[in-house]
XYZ file of C-alpha atoms in Angstrom:
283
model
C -47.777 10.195 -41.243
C -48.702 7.502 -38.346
C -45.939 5.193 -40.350
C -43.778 8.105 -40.571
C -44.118 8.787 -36.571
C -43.404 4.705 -35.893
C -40.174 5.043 -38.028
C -38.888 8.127 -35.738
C -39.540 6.698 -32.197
C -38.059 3.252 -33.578
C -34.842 4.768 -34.328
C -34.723 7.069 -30.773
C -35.297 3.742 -29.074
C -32.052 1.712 -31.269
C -30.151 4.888 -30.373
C -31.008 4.944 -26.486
C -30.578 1.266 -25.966
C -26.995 1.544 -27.865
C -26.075 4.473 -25.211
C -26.814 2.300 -22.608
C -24.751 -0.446 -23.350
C -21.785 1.388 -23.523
C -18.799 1.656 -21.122
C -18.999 4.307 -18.024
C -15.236 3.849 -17.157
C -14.018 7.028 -18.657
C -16.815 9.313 -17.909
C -18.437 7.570 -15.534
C -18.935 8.682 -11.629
C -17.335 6.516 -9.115
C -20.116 4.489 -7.845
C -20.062 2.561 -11.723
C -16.947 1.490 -11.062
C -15.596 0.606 -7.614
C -18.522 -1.133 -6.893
C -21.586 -2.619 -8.905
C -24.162 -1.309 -10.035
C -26.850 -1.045 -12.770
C -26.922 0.948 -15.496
C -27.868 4.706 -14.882
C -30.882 6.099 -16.632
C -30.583 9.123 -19.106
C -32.255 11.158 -16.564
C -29.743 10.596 -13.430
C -26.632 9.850 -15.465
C -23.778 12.052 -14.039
C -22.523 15.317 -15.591
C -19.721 15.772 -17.288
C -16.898 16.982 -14.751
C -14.366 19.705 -14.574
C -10.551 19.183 -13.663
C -11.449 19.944 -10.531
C -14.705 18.607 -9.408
C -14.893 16.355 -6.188
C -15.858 12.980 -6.845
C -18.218 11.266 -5.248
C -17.411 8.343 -3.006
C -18.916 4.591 -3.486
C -21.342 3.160 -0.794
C -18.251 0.627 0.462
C -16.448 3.668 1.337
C -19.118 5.647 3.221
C -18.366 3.911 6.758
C -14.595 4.711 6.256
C -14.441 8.105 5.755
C -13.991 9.076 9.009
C -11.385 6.355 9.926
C -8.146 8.007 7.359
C -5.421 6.520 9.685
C -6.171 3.287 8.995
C -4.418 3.380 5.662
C -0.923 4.112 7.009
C 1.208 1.277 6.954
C 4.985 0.323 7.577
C 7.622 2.250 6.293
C 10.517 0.152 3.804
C 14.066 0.922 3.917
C 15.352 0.425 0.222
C 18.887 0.600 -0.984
C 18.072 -1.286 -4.252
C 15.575 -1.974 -6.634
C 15.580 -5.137 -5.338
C 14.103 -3.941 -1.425
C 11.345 -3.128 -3.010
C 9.305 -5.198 -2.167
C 5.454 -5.097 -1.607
C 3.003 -7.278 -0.026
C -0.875 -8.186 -1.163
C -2.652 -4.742 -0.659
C 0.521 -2.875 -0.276
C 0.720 0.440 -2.488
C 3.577 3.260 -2.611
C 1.838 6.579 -3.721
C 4.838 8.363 -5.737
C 4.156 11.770 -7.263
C 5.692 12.841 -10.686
C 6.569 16.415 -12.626
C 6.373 18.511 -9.615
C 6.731 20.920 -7.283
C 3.945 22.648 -8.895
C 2.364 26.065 -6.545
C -1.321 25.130 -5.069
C -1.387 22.126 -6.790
C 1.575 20.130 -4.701
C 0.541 22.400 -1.529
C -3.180 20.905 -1.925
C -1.687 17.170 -2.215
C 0.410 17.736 1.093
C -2.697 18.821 2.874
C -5.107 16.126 1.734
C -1.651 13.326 2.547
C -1.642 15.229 5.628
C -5.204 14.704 6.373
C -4.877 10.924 5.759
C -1.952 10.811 7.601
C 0.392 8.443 4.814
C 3.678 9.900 2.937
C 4.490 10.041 -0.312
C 7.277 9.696 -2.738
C 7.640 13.162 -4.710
C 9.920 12.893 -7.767
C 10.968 16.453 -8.452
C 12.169 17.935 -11.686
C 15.033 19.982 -11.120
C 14.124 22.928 -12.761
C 10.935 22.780 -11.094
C 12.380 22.042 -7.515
C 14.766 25.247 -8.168
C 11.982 27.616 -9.613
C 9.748 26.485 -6.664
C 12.202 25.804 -3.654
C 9.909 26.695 -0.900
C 7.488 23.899 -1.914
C 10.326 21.612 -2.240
C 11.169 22.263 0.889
C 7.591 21.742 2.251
C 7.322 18.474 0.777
C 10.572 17.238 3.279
C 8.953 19.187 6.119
C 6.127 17.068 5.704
C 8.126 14.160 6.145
C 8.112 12.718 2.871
C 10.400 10.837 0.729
C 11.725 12.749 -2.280
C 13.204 11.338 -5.590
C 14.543 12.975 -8.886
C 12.798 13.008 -11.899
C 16.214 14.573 -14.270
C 16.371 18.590 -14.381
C 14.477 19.136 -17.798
C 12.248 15.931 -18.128
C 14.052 14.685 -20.969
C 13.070 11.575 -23.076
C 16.597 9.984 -22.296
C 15.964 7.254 -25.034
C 16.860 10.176 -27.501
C 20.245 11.578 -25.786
C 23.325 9.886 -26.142
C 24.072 8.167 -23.335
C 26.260 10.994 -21.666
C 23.970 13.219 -22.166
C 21.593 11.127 -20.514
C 23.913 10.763 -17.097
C 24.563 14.642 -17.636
C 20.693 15.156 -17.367
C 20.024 12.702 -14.598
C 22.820 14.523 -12.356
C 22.053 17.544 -12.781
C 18.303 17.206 -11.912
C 19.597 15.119 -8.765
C 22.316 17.616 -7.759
C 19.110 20.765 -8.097
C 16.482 18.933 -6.213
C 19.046 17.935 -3.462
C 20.452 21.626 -2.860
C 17.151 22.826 -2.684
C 15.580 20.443 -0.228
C 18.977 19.405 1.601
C 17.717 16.248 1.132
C 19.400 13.260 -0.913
C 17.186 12.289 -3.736
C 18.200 8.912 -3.780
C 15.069 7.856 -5.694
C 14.633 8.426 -9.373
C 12.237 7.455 -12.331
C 12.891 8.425 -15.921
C 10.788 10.502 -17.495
C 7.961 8.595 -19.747
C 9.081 5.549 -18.461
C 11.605 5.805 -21.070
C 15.020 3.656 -19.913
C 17.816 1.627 -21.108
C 19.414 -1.176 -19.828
C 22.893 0.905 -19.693
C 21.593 3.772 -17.859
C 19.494 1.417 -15.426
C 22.736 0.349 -14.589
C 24.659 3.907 -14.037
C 21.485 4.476 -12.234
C 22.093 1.685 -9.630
C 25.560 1.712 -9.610
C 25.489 5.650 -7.917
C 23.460 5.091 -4.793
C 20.008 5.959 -7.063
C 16.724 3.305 -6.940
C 14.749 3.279 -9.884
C 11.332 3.483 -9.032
C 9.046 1.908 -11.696
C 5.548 1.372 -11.915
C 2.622 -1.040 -11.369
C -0.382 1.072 -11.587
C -0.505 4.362 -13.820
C -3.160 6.484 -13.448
C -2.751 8.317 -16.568
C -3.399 11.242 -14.856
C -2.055 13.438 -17.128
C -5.029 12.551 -19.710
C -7.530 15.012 -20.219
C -10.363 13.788 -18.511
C -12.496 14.025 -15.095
C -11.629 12.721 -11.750
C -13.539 10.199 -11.301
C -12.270 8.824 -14.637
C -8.839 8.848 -12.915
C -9.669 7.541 -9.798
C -11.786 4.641 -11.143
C -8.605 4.018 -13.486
C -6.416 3.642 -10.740
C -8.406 1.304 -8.827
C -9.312 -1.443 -11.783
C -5.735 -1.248 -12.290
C -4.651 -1.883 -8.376
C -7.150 -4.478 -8.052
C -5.981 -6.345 -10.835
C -2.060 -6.220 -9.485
C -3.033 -6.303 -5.745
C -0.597 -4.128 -5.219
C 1.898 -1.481 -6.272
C 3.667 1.275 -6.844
C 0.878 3.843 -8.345
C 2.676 6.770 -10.655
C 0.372 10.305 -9.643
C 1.447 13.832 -10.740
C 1.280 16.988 -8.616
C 0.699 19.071 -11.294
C -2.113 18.165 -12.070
C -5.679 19.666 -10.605
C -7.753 16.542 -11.413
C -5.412 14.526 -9.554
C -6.004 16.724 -6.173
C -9.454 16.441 -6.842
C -9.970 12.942 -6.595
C -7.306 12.634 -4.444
C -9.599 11.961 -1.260
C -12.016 9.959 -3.033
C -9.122 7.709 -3.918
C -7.552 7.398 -0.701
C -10.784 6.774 0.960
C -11.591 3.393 -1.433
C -8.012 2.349 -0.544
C -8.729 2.062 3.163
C -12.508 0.577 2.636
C -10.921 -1.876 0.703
C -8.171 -2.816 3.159
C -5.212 -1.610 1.741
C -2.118 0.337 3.120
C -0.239 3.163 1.860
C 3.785 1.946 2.368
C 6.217 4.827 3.338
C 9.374 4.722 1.509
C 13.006 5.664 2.692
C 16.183 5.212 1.127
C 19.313 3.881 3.166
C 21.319 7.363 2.562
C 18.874 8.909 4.405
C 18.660 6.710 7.790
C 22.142 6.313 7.765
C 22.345 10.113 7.536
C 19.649 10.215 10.263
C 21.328 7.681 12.653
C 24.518 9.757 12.174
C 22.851 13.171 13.053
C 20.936 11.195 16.354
């Protein structure tokens, strides 16, 4: 029995010291990932989060919080892909799939709050079954950008198809908001050197990507958040692909923008050259 009894307790304490070796990225809270720190305990070891559970903020950005306009930083005029160009611990926040009600509305107030501006790449169909969001989004004062009217994977349409799909979602999103959408980003990432081109070649800037989040996995805030920032770190900079449709994204939302500014970088305001020459025009 006694042998029996050693047996048992050896194989808890294998099985305990293999849990604690293993990576907190994923599930882990903030503060064992932004910054240092040693391995949590069974007993204080964070709680598996909702969609839409705050996340907690790291010790670095404690002092910060209540400094939120020190992450605004200049604002770049782009009429091509190549304008866009970042410094070190320079990041465009761009927001994919959307307008999307509460969810979009709760971004604008948290930007709002942190006084920086976005880049929103509407779906048409979404920008027409939503317009009054759409419309929020400009009054806001931020950028706006197509994302094609259906989200369509235009790797698998033929290549008028493809043009057929980008205009249309360009043509919705700008009768809706009044507001060129001279930005655009194909859905999944998925392009092709002929449609980059058509892209360029009608007044559009493709706006790729440096950091995803992967927002759009099924998994806690924090998990996104911490995500976002190995990735940033190890670019220094970027353009960082969100969604709006998203509740975990709003949720750690704060948190995020919060470690930006403890960690000294600036959120970069974009602007396409249709729109100041259409504002210079209307001053």
């Amino acid at each position: 029995m006694f042998v029996r009894v050693l047996c048992v307790a050896a194989a808890v304490a294998c099985l305990l010291s293999s849990c604690a070796g293993r990576s907190q990225t994923e599930s882990g809270s903030l503060a064992t990932s932004f910054a240092p720190a040693k391995a949590l305990s069974a007993a204080n070891s964070p709680k598996k989060a909702e969609a839409d559970s705050p996340v907690a903020l790291t010790p670095v950005a404690w002092g910060r919080f209540n400094k939120p306009g020190s992450l605004s930083g200049r604002t770049l005029t782009a009429s091509s892909l190549s304008d866009l160009k970042l410094a070190d611990k320079e990041v465009v926040l761009t927001f994919d799939d959307g307008p999307m009600p509460k969810k979009t509305e709760k971004i604008l107030s948290i930007l709002d709050e942190y006084d920086v501006k976005a880049t929103f790449l509407m779906v048409g169909q979404m920008a027409k079954a939503h317009p009054e969001i759409a419309r929020k989004v400009v009054d806001a004062g931020h950028t706006i950008g197509s994302h094609t009217y259906r989200h369509a994977d235009l790797q698998n349409l033929s290549f008028d198809a493809a043009v057929a799909e980008i205009e249309k979602g360009r043509d919705a999103v700008t009768s809706v908001t009044h507001e060129d959408a001279g930005f655009f980003r194909f859905p999944y990432l998925a392009d092709t050197r002929r449609l980059r081109q058509w892209v360029a070649s009608n007044s559009m800037v493709v706006l790729d990507v440096q950091v995803d989040s992967k927002d759009y996995f099924g998994v806690s805030p924090a998990a996104v958040a911490t995500r976002t920032m190995n990735s940033l770190r190890a670019h220094g900079k970027g353009i960082i692909l969100l969604h709006d449709i998203h509740a975990r994204t709003a949720a750690m939302l704060p948190a995020l923008l919060t470690q930006l500014s403890a960690e000294g970088y600036k959120v970069v305001r974009l602007r396409h050259s249709n729109s100041s020459m259409m504002m210079a025009w209307l001053n």
